[in-house]
Each structure stands twice: as structure tokens, then as C-alpha cells.
Coordinates of C-alpha atoms in Angstrom, one line a residue:
M1 CA -0.1 0.0 0.0
I2 CA 0.9 3.4 -0.8
I3 CA 0.3 6.4 0.9
R4 CA 0.7 9.8 -0.5
K5 CA 2.0 12.7 1.8
I6 CA -0.2 15.6 0.5
V7 CA 0.5 19.5 1.7
V8 CA -1.7 21.8 1.7
S9 CA -2.2 25.3 2.4
T10 CA -4.0 26.6 5.8
L11 CA -6.5 28.2 4.1
F12 CA -7.6 25.0 2.2
V13 CA -8.5 23.2 5.2
I14 CA -10.2 26.5 6.4
G15 CA -12.3 26.9 3.3
V16 CA -13.6 23.3 3.7
I17 CA -14.9 23.7 6.8
T18 CA -17.3 26.4 7.0
T19 CA -18.6 29.8 4.9
C20 CA -17.8 33.1 5.9
C21 CA -20.5 35.7 6.8
S22 CA -19.6 39.2 5.6
K23 CA -20.9 40.9 8.7
K24 CA -20.4 38.0 11.9
F25 CA -18.5 35.2 12.3
P26 CA -18.3 32.5 10.0
E27 CA -20.6 29.8 10.7
I28 CA -21.3 26.2 10.1
S29 CA -24.1 26.0 7.4
Q30 CA -26.8 23.9 8.7
D31 CA -27.3 22.2 5.2
S32 CA -23.8 20.7 5.4
I33 CA -24.7 18.6 8.6
I34 CA -24.6 15.0 7.9
A35 CA -25.1 14.0 11.2
R36 CA -26.2 14.8 14.7
I37 CA -25.5 13.1 17.6
G38 CA -26.9 14.7 21.0
N39 CA -25.1 18.4 20.9
R40 CA -22.1 17.3 18.2
V41 CA -22.5 17.1 15.0
I42 CA -20.8 15.7 11.9
T43 CA -20.6 17.8 8.7
K44 CA -20.3 16.5 5.0
N45 CA -16.6 18.2 4.6
E46 CA -15.2 16.8 7.7
F47 CA -16.9 13.3 6.9
I48 CA -14.4 14.0 3.7
R49 CA -11.5 14.9 5.2
R50 CA -11.8 12.2 7.6
A51 CA -12.4 9.5 5.1
E52 CA -9.8 10.9 2.4
Y53 CA -7.1 13.0 4.8
T54 CA -5.5 9.9 6.2
P55 CA -5.5 6.2 5.3
R56 CA -9.0 4.0 5.9
P57 CA -8.3 0.4 6.6
A58 CA -9.7 -2.1 4.0
Y59 CA -12.8 -2.9 5.0
C60 CA -13.9 0.7 4.1
R61 CA -11.5 1.9 1.3
G62 CA -14.0 1.9 -1.5
D63 CA -16.5 4.6 -2.8
Y64 CA -19.0 2.2 -2.7
Y65 CA -22.1 3.0 -0.5
I66 CA -21.7 0.5 2.0
H67 CA -18.4 1.5 2.7
K68 CA -19.4 5.3 3.2
K69 CA -21.9 3.6 5.8
I70 CA -19.4 2.5 7.6
I71 CA -17.1 5.2 7.8
L72 CA -20.2 7.1 8.8
N73 CA -21.0 4.7 11.4
T74 CA -17.5 4.7 12.9
L75 CA -17.7 8.3 13.0
I76 CA -20.7 8.4 14.8
A77 CA -19.6 5.6 16.9
E78 CA -16.4 8.2 17.8
K79 CA -18.8 10.7 19.0
L80 CA -20.8 8.1 21.1
Y81 CA -17.4 6.4 22.7
A82 CA -16.8 10.3 23.4
I83 CA -20.0 11.0 25.1
E84 CA -19.5 7.7 27.3
A85 CA -15.6 8.5 28.3
E86 CA -17.1 11.9 29.9
K87 CA -20.0 10.1 31.4
S88 CA -17.6 8.0 32.9
K89 CA -15.1 10.6 33.8
S90 CA -12.2 9.6 32.0
P91 CA -8.6 10.1 33.7
L92 CA -8.0 11.8 30.0
L93 CA -10.0 14.7 31.1
T94 CA -7.9 15.7 33.6
N95 CA -4.6 15.0 31.7
S96 CA -2.5 18.3 31.6
N97 CA -1.0 17.1 28.0
F98 CA -4.4 16.3 26.5
N99 CA -5.8 19.5 27.8
N100 CA -3.0 21.7 26.6
Y101 CA -3.1 19.9 23.6
L102 CA -6.3 20.8 22.8
T103 CA -5.8 24.4 23.5
G104 CA -3.0 24.4 21.3
R105 CA -5.4 23.0 17.9
K106 CA -7.8 25.6 19.7
E107 CA -5.2 28.5 19.3
Q108 CA -3.7 27.3 16.1
A109 CA -7.2 27.3 14.3
M110 CA -7.8 30.8 15.7
R111 CA -4.8 32.1 14.2
Q112 CA -5.8 30.4 10.8
W113 CA -8.8 32.3 10.9
H114 CA -6.9 35.4 12.0
Y115 CA -5.1 35.2 8.8
Y116 CA -8.3 34.5 6.8
L117 CA -10.4 37.3 8.1
L118 CA -7.9 40.0 8.2
S119 CA -6.2 38.9 5.2
Y120 CA -7.5 36.4 2.5
S121 CA -10.7 37.4 2.4
R122 CA -10.3 41.0 2.0
I123 CA -7.7 40.5 -1.2
K124 CA -9.8 41.2 -4.5
L125 CA -8.2 40.4 -8.1
T126 CA -9.3 42.1 -11.0
K127 CA -10.1 40.5 -14.0
E128 CA -6.9 42.2 -15.8
E129 CA -4.5 40.9 -13.6
L130 CA -5.5 37.8 -13.4
N131 CA -5.3 37.6 -17.3
D132 CA -2.0 39.1 -17.5
F133 CA -0.7 36.7 -15.2
Y134 CA -2.1 33.9 -16.9
E135 CA -0.9 34.9 -20.2
N136 CA 2.5 35.2 -18.6
S137 CA 2.4 31.8 -17.1
L138 CA 2.3 30.1 -19.8
R139 CA 5.5 30.4 -20.8
K140 CA 8.7 27.9 -19.9
Y141 CA 11.1 29.8 -19.6
K142 CA 15.3 29.0 -20.6
L143 CA 17.3 30.4 -18.0
N144 CA 20.7 31.0 -17.0
Y145 CA 20.9 31.5 -13.1
Y146 CA 23.2 31.5 -10.1
T147 CA 22.9 31.4 -6.1
F148 CA 24.8 33.1 -3.9
T149 CA 24.7 33.8 0.1
D150 CA 27.5 37.0 0.1
T151 CA 24.8 39.9 1.1
A152 CA 27.8 42.2 0.0
V153 CA 27.2 40.5 -3.6
F154 CA 23.7 40.9 -3.0
N155 CA 24.1 44.9 -2.4
E156 CA 26.7 45.2 -4.8
L157 CA 24.2 44.1 -7.8
I158 CA 21.2 46.0 -6.0
G159 CA 23.7 49.0 -6.6
Y160 CA 23.7 48.9 -10.4
G161 CA 20.2 49.7 -10.5
T162 CA 19.6 48.0 -14.3
I163 CA 22.0 45.0 -14.2
N164 CA 23.1 44.1 -17.6
N165 CA 24.8 41.1 -19.5
E166 CA 28.4 42.1 -18.7
I167 CA 27.6 42.8 -14.5
F168 CA 25.8 39.2 -14.5
E169 CA 28.7 37.7 -15.8
R170 CA 31.2 39.6 -14.7
V171 CA 29.7 38.8 -10.7
F172 CA 29.5 34.9 -11.3
Y173 CA 33.2 35.0 -12.4
D174 CA 34.7 37.1 -10.1
H175 CA 32.8 37.1 -7.0
L176 CA 31.8 33.3 -7.6
R177 CA 34.6 31.9 -9.1
G178 CA 32.2 29.3 -11.0
D179 CA 33.6 27.5 -14.3
S180 CA 30.0 27.8 -16.3
I181 CA 27.0 29.7 -15.1
P182 CA 24.2 27.1 -14.9
Y183 CA 21.3 27.0 -17.2
M184 CA 17.6 25.5 -15.9
E185 CA 14.1 25.3 -18.1
L186 CA 11.5 26.9 -15.9
E187 CA 7.9 26.3 -16.1
L188 CA 4.9 27.7 -13.0
N189 CA 4.9 24.1 -11.9
M190 CA 8.0 23.6 -11.1
V191 CA 8.8 27.1 -8.7
T192 CA 8.0 26.7 -4.8
D193 CA 8.9 30.1 -3.8
P194 CA 6.5 32.8 -4.0
D195 CA 8.5 35.9 -4.7
V196 CA 10.6 33.8 -7.7
I197 CA 7.1 33.1 -9.2
F198 CA 5.6 36.4 -8.5
K199 CA 9.0 38.0 -9.7
I200 CA 9.0 35.9 -13.0
Y201 CA 5.7 35.7 -14.2
S202 CA 4.2 39.0 -13.2
R203 CA 5.5 40.9 -16.5
K204 CA 7.0 39.2 -20.2
Y205 CA 10.8 39.1 -20.4
N206 CA 12.8 40.0 -23.5
K207 CA 15.8 37.8 -24.2
G208 CA 18.7 38.8 -22.4
E209 CA 17.0 40.5 -19.3
I210 CA 18.0 40.1 -16.2
I211 CA 15.6 38.9 -13.5
G212 CA 16.9 39.6 -9.7
P213 CA 18.7 39.3 -7.5
I214 CA 15.6 37.8 -5.4
R215 CA 16.1 36.8 -2.0
I216 CA 15.0 33.4 -1.6
S217 CA 16.0 32.9 2.3
Y218 CA 17.2 34.8 4.8
R219 CA 20.7 34.2 3.5
S220 CA 20.5 33.0 0.4
F221 CA 19.9 34.7 -3.4
I222 CA 19.1 34.1 -6.8
I223 CA 19.4 36.1 -10.1
F224 CA 18.4 34.9 -13.7
R225 CA 19.2 36.1 -17.6
V226 CA 16.4 35.2 -20.1
M227 CA 17.9 33.0 -22.5
G228 CA 14.5 32.1 -24.5
W229 CA 11.2 30.6 -24.0
T230 CA 8.3 28.5 -25.3
T231 CA 4.6 28.9 -24.8
T232 CA 2.1 26.3 -24.3
I233 CA -1.5 26.9 -24.7
P234 CA -4.1 25.1 -22.9
I235 CA -5.5 22.6 -25.2
D236 CA -9.3 22.9 -24.1
E237 CA -11.6 24.8 -21.6
R238 CA -10.8 22.3 -19.1
S239 CA -7.3 22.7 -18.8
R240 CA -7.7 26.3 -19.2
A241 CA -10.0 26.5 -15.9
A242 CA -7.6 24.7 -14.6
H243 CA -4.6 26.5 -14.9
M244 CA -6.4 29.8 -14.4
Q245 CA -7.5 28.6 -10.9
E246 CA -3.9 27.7 -10.1
V247 CA -3.1 31.5 -11.2
E248 CA -5.8 32.7 -9.3
R249 CA -4.8 30.9 -5.8
F250 CA -1.2 31.6 -6.3
L251 CA -2.0 35.6 -6.6
K252 CA -4.8 35.6 -3.7
L253 CA -2.2 33.7 -1.8
Y254 CA 0.8 35.8 -2.6
K255 CA -1.0 39.2 -2.1
A256 CA -2.9 37.9 1.4
D257 CA 0.7 36.5 2.7
K258 CA 2.2 40.2 1.7
H259 CA -0.7 42.0 3.5
Y260 CA -0.8 39.8 6.4
S261 CA 2.8 40.1 7.0
Q262 CA 2.4 44.2 7.9
I263 CA -0.3 43.0 10.1
V264 CA 2.2 41.3 12.3
K265 CA 4.2 43.8 11.7
R266 CA 1.9 46.2 13.3
I267 CA 1.1 43.7 16.4
M268 CA 4.9 43.0 16.8
Q269 CA 5.8 46.8 16.4
G270 CA 8.2 47.8 19.3
K271 CA 8.8 44.2 20.5
R272 CA 12.3 43.4 20.4
I273 CA 13.4 40.1 21.9
E274 CA 16.7 40.1 23.9
F275 CA 17.9 36.5 25.0
N276 CA 19.3 35.3 28.6
R277 CA 23.0 34.1 26.6
D278 CA 23.4 31.6 29.6
I279 CA 20.1 30.2 30.1
F280 CA 19.6 30.0 26.4
L281 CA 22.6 28.0 25.8
T282 CA 21.5 25.6 28.8
I283 CA 18.3 24.9 27.4
A284 CA 19.8 24.5 23.8
Q285 CA 22.1 21.8 25.2
R286 CA 18.9 20.2 27.0
V287 CA 16.8 20.1 24.0
S288 CA 18.9 19.2 21.4
D289 CA 18.7 15.5 21.4
L290 CA 15.1 16.5 20.6
Y291 CA 16.1 18.3 17.0
L292 CA 19.4 16.8 16.4
N293 CA 19.1 13.1 16.9
I294 CA 17.3 11.8 14.0
D295 CA 16.2 8.9 15.3
K296 CA 14.8 10.5 18.7
K297 CA 13.7 13.5 16.6
S298 CA 11.3 10.8 13.9
E299 CA 9.5 9.8 17.2
L300 CA 8.7 12.8 18.4
N301 CA 7.4 13.8 15.0
R302 CA 5.2 10.8 15.3
A303 CA 3.7 12.2 19.0
L304 CA 3.0 14.8 20.3
W305 CA 0.0 12.9 20.3
D306 CA -0.1 9.1 18.7
L307 CA -3.3 9.6 17.4
E308 CA -4.4 6.1 17.1
V309 CA -3.1 5.2 20.6
K310 CA -2.8 7.5 23.2
A311 CA -0.8 10.7 24.2
A312 CA 3.4 10.7 23.9
P313 CA 5.1 11.6 27.1
D314 CA 5.9 14.9 27.8
S315 CA 9.4 15.0 26.2
I316 CA 10.7 18.1 28.3
Q317 CA 9.2 17.0 31.5
G318 CA 11.8 17.7 34.3
L319 CA 14.6 19.1 32.1
F320 CA 14.2 22.7 33.3
D321 CA 13.3 21.9 37.1
D322 CA 16.7 23.7 38.5
I323 CA 16.5 26.7 36.1
I324 CA 12.9 27.0 36.4
D325 CA 12.8 30.7 37.4
E326 CA 15.3 32.2 35.5
P327 CA 14.4 34.8 32.9
L328 CA 15.0 33.2 29.4
F329 CA 14.5 36.4 27.3
N330 CA 13.4 39.8 27.6
I331 CA 10.3 41.4 25.8
D332 CA 9.1 45.3 26.2
N333 CA 11.4 45.4 28.9
R334 CA 9.6 42.7 30.7
A335 CA 11.7 39.3 31.6
W336 CA 9.8 35.7 30.3
T337 CA 11.1 33.1 32.6
V338 CA 12.0 29.3 31.8
K339 CA 8.4 28.3 33.5
E340 CA 6.5 30.6 30.7
F341 CA 8.5 29.5 28.3
K342 CA 7.7 25.8 29.0
E343 CA 4.1 26.9 29.6
L344 CA 4.2 28.0 26.0
L345 CA 5.9 25.3 24.7
E346 CA 3.2 22.6 25.8
K347 CA 0.6 24.2 23.6
H348 CA 2.5 25.2 20.7
P349 CA 5.5 22.9 19.8
L350 CA 8.2 24.6 18.2
V351 CA 8.7 24.6 14.7
F352 CA 11.8 25.7 12.8
R353 CA 12.2 27.5 9.7
K354 CA 14.6 25.0 7.7
R355 CA 13.3 21.2 8.3
R356 CA 17.1 20.1 7.8
F357 CA 19.8 22.2 9.1
K358 CA 23.5 21.5 9.9
N359 CA 24.6 20.8 13.7
S360 CA 26.5 23.9 13.2
E361 CA 22.7 26.1 12.5
Y362 CA 21.1 24.3 15.4
L363 CA 21.5 27.6 17.7
E364 CA 20.4 29.8 15.2
Q365 CA 17.7 28.1 14.2
L366 CA 16.7 27.2 17.7
K367 CA 16.5 31.2 18.3
Y368 CA 14.4 31.5 15.0
A369 CA 12.2 29.0 16.4
I370 CA 11.5 30.8 19.7
V371 CA 11.4 34.1 18.2
D372 CA 8.5 32.1 16.2
L373 CA 7.1 30.7 19.2
V374 CA 6.8 34.3 20.7
R375 CA 5.2 35.8 17.4
D376 CA 2.4 33.1 17.6
Y377 CA 1.7 34.1 20.9
Y378 CA 1.1 37.9 20.3
I379 CA -0.8 36.9 17.3
T380 CA -2.9 34.5 19.6
Q381 CA -3.7 37.0 21.7
D382 CA -4.8 39.5 19.2
A383 CA -7.3 36.6 18.0
Y384 CA -8.6 36.4 21.6
R385 CA -9.2 40.0 21.7
R386 CA -11.2 39.9 18.4
G387 CA -13.3 37.0 19.8
Y388 CA -11.6 34.1 17.6
D389 CA -12.3 31.4 20.2
R390 CA -15.9 31.9 19.6
I391 CA -15.6 31.2 16.0
E392 CA -18.0 28.4 15.4
S393 CA -16.1 26.1 13.2
V394 CA -13.0 26.8 15.6
N395 CA -14.6 25.1 18.6
H396 CA -15.8 22.2 16.0
N397 CA -12.7 21.2 15.0
V398 CA -11.1 21.4 19.0
Q399 CA -14.4 18.9 19.7
M400 CA -13.3 16.5 16.8
W401 CA -9.8 16.1 18.0
K402 CA -11.3 15.8 21.6
D403 CA -13.9 13.4 20.5
N404 CA -11.1 11.2 18.4
L405 CA -8.6 11.2 21.8
L406 CA -11.3 10.3 24.1
A407 CA -13.0 7.8 22.1
I408 CA -9.5 6.0 21.4
D409 CA -8.9 6.2 24.9
Q410 CA -12.2 4.8 25.8
R411 CA -11.9 1.4 23.3
N412 CA -8.2 1.2 24.9
R413 CA -10.0 1.0 28.5
I414 CA -12.8 -1.6 27.1
L415 CA -10.2 -3.9 25.7
N416 CA -7.9 -3.7 28.6
K417 CA -10.4 -5.1 30.9
K418 CA -11.1 -7.7 28.7
N419 CA -7.2 -8.2 28.4
L420 CA -7.7 -7.7 24.8
L421 CA -5.7 -4.6 23.8
D422 CA -2.7 -6.8 22.8
D423 CA -5.2 -9.1 20.8
F424 CA -6.5 -6.1 19.2
K425 CA -3.4 -5.1 17.9
Q426 CA -2.3 -8.4 16.5
D427 CA -5.9 -9.1 14.8
Y428 CA -8.5 -6.4 15.4
I429 CA -11.2 -7.7 13.0
S430 CA -11.8 -10.4 15.2
I431 CA -12.1 -8.1 17.9
I432 CA -14.3 -5.8 16.0
D433 CA -16.6 -8.6 15.2
T434 CA -17.0 -10.0 19.1
V435 CA -16.2 -6.8 21.0
L436 CA -16.7 -3.9 19.2
N437 CA -19.7 -4.5 17.0
P438 CA -21.9 -5.6 19.9
Y439 CA -20.8 -2.4 21.7
F440 CA -21.6 0.0 19.3
L441 CA -24.9 -1.6 18.9
S442 CA -25.5 -1.3 22.6
L443 CA -24.7 2.6 22.3
I444 CA -27.0 3.2 19.4
K445 CA -29.5 1.4 21.1
K446 CA -29.3 3.7 24.5
Y447 CA -28.8 7.3 22.5
E448 CA -31.2 6.5 19.5
N449 CA -33.4 9.1 20.5
E450 CA -30.6 11.7 19.8
I451 CA -28.8 10.4 16.7
E452 CA -30.1 12.3 13.6
I453 CA -28.7 10.9 9.5
N454 CA -29.2 12.9 6.1
T455 CA -28.9 9.7 4.1
Y456 CA -29.1 12.0 1.1
I457 CA -25.8 14.0 1.4
L458 CA -24.3 10.6 2.2
E459 CA -25.5 9.1 -0.9
N460 CA -24.1 11.9 -3.2
I461 CA -20.9 12.0 -1.7
K462 CA -18.0 10.7 -4.0
L463 CA -14.5 9.5 -2.2
T464 CA -11.5 9.0 -3.5
R465 CA -9.7 5.2 -3.4
V466 CA -5.9 7.0 -3.1
D467 CA -4.7 6.9 0.6
M468 CA -3.4 9.9 1.6
S469 CA -1.8 11.5 4.2
V470 CA -2.1 15.4 4.3
L471 CA -0.2 18.1 6.7
Q472 CA -0.1 21.6 6.6
T473 CA 3.4 22.6 6.9
G474 CA 5.3 25.2 9.2
L475 CA 2.6 24.9 11.9
P476 CA 3.0 23.5 15.3
Y477 CA 0.4 21.0 14.3
P478 CA 0.7 19.9 11.0
V479 CA -1.7 16.4 10.5
V480 CA -5.0 18.0 9.3
V481 CA -7.4 15.1 11.2
P482 CA -7.0 12.2 13.1
N483 CA -6.2 8.8 12.2
F484 CA -9.3 6.9 11.0
P485 CA -10.5 5.1 14.4
V486 CA -10.9 1.6 14.2
L487 CA -14.2 1.1 16.0
T488 CA -17.1 -0.5 14.1
T489 CA -17.6 -2.3 10.9
Y490 CA -21.2 -2.2 11.1
N491 CA -23.1 -1.2 7.8
R492 CA -26.2 -0.5 8.3
L493 CA -28.2 3.1 9.3
D494 CA -31.0 1.5 10.7
Y495 CA -31.1 3.5 13.5
G496 CA -31.5 6.9 14.7
K497 CA -34.0 9.8 12.9
K498 CA -33.6 10.6 9.2
M499 CA -32.9 14.0 9.0
A500 CA -35.0 16.4 7.1
N501 CA -33.5 17.4 3.6

């Protein structure tokens, strides 16, 4: 079985959760609800994401109606298990790791809405700029190029104003001392850096023109020389529409990112972080295994919650006890202690700007990660001030994660009592048949009057059969949805009330 890892933008995930009203907070459309279980709901988009954004078991991997019924029954079972866990006062409810995780999930969703409501939703593209960028993006450029890290070279090139071919070549041979200038062919879908995409396709270039230099990271730059191009025209309306959609999505995200960076700059205005060097180095040494040791790093990445089984142990527990009250950094003339840093870290894992870096870069990258953690803290506070913790889909998303974790914990406690947890890991199908299906049937009998199902929506959903694992990069919690829970294979909807269309 091949599982595709798909990376999506945060906006894509927000966009499928709910619709946005212009004069009030976004709300979940009542027409999108596929099932209601007491005070909990399952939406159509949640159903699709839970089915498609993580691999499903073989018994419901297809798009057959019987498989869709098993998927819905599983998600309903998850809610019922969670309700039972709450009623039985599951120890998980008072677990600090569990509650910090849910708070972290909530605050991440609040920051995503902060970006959406204050920036992305306000970006309007004209038909003219869309058409111009579309026409430009049909080109496949033939380019000479080189990259460099010397800021003095960057400043020299910028100082020329207009860079001609002589300057382009002289800088390469004199400063970079290369043998021959590299060559590439480049088209829209080959570029990942948004500034490079925008610079190259925001206008048409002539042969011999120089593009750049463009900063592509904190200490890295690139410059191009146009050697020629070919133009490929989409052959049919479907291809044209798909390409236009790609152009529109890029332009809106690019402009929204630029706009949002100004919003963040205003939030952070006047805030300068100054590290206590000795305490920073102590912390850096103590957490180095988490970020430099490959085996432990991969183990941590499977964490902070093992979404199918249990919470991972607190990886920083006890690491800072002897320095807990020491100041780690100062902002706005206020000292932030190690204790305050640890409390932030328990809700917001560090996110490194580079996914891979040399050991020699570790201290620098750790500083950036802490700076970004502090930035997110201030964005979160602004989101709370704006009331984004009351957005319906924020709380719906948190409820999804909470119910999943409670349900898995409830299932495991049931199996533990019967000494079947190890057997379940070895042969879950037989345990589902003998234990979990009967338990699910007892729950739907108990809660039958509180369950409503919209079979019309279910019948009209189309699912992919491709196993995917969907992630949002650059976020403290990159996994979009919980692992598909193994709770039942029941394939009938012979219970509850039929929801009106």
C-alpha cells in the first residue's frame, strides 16, 4: 500500500470547514450537517476529510455506498464513545498534556482564522491582473542563473540599478569563481518560492533580460538571465480553467501573505526579544537530542499525540526544573522566565524554519523557532481580543480532536478490562466482530433518540480511493485530521431519525 503525503495550505483547510458571512463570525451551514449526535455534529466536509486525508482500513477503503455507511457509522461511534468517556469521567479529561494539546489546537485554528479574516478574505483580484498573469505563466523559460549567500554581492548588484549581461557574468566569474553559469528550464509548476514565481511571471521578459537578484531565504539569493522561452497554450477549456484556478490561487495567497506580514508587523511593533545567553545555551543543550538526534526526532514527530493510540510522554518533563524561574528572554522590558517558555511550549511545539539543518546551525535555528513561538503568542492574543475563540468552526475542530482522543482512550480501556488490547493490535477484525460491534450496537440503542442522519448527503458524496496523509507545513500541529479510528465495521443505518433535507 502506497500512502501519498499531501501538503496543503492552511486556507484550503479553513475553506472546507465552513462558509463565511460578511457581517458576523463564520458559521457552519446547517445544510452541510450529515449527522447529529446529541449536541455534536458531523459535517459533510468533515466526513470527506476524515475519509480522504488519512488512510482508511481495507474494510471501508472504497467509494461503495456500503463503505460510506461504515465510515459514517465509525464517526458516529467516535462521538458515542466520547460521550461515554465523559460520563465515566475518563482520566484523560484531567490530563494536562491532553488539555494543553486541545488548547494548542484551538489557538492554531484561531490564528488561521486571524489570517483568513484579516487578510485573505479581503484580497480582491482584478480580471486584468488575473489575465495578465495567466498569459505570462504560459511561458516555459530557458534561463541562466546562479545562487549566492554573500550579502555584499547582493548589495553590489542592487546598487547597479539596471543589471546588464556584462555585470551578470562578471559577478559570477569574479565573485563566485564558477566554471560555467548554470542553466535551467523553468515553468510555473516547477517553482516553490512565491517571490520567485511572482517576479518571473508578473510581466513578460525579453531575451537577455536579467531577473533579480531575489532573496530566497534569510541568507540566500538567486538571479536569472533570460535565454529564451516556449509558450504552451491549454488545448481545451477544462485545462484553461484549471490553469486559471492555479494562477488565481497563487496570486491571492501571495498578496494575502504580503498583506498579513504588515498586520503581524504592527502587532509586533516595538517588541524586541533579547535572550539571556547563559540560560538559552543551557536550554539548547538540554533539548538538543529532540532536534538533532534523527531517531528521537522522528519519534517526536510521530508524537505529540500518537493519534491512534495514546498521548506521548511529555518530552520536556523535568528538563528545566533547576532553572524554571530564571529569565530566558526579555520583551518590552519584561523578563519571560523558563517556566513561561515551557508553558508556551506545552501548547505550541517549536516549528523550525528549516526542516533540515546542520548541527552548526542549530543555535541559530532554535532562536528563530523561539522567536516564531513568541510571535504566534502575540497573534493568538490578538485573536482572543477579536473573539475568534467563539468562531463555531474553531470549536467544532477542537471537538473533533477531543472526541477522537476520548474515543480511542475509551476503546482501549474497554479492551484492557477484557485483556484484549494486545489481541486487538494483532487481529483487530475479530475483536471488532466479537467486542466492538456489539458495544456500538448497545450505544446506538442507548442514544437512538439523540441521533439524526442525512442519508441524502451521504448518498451523493464521492470519495477517492487513494490513500493520502494530508499535512499543513510550518504549523505546530501539521496533521489535518485524526487517524481514522478503528471502532466498528457495522454497515447499516437502521437506527436514529432521518434528517430532513
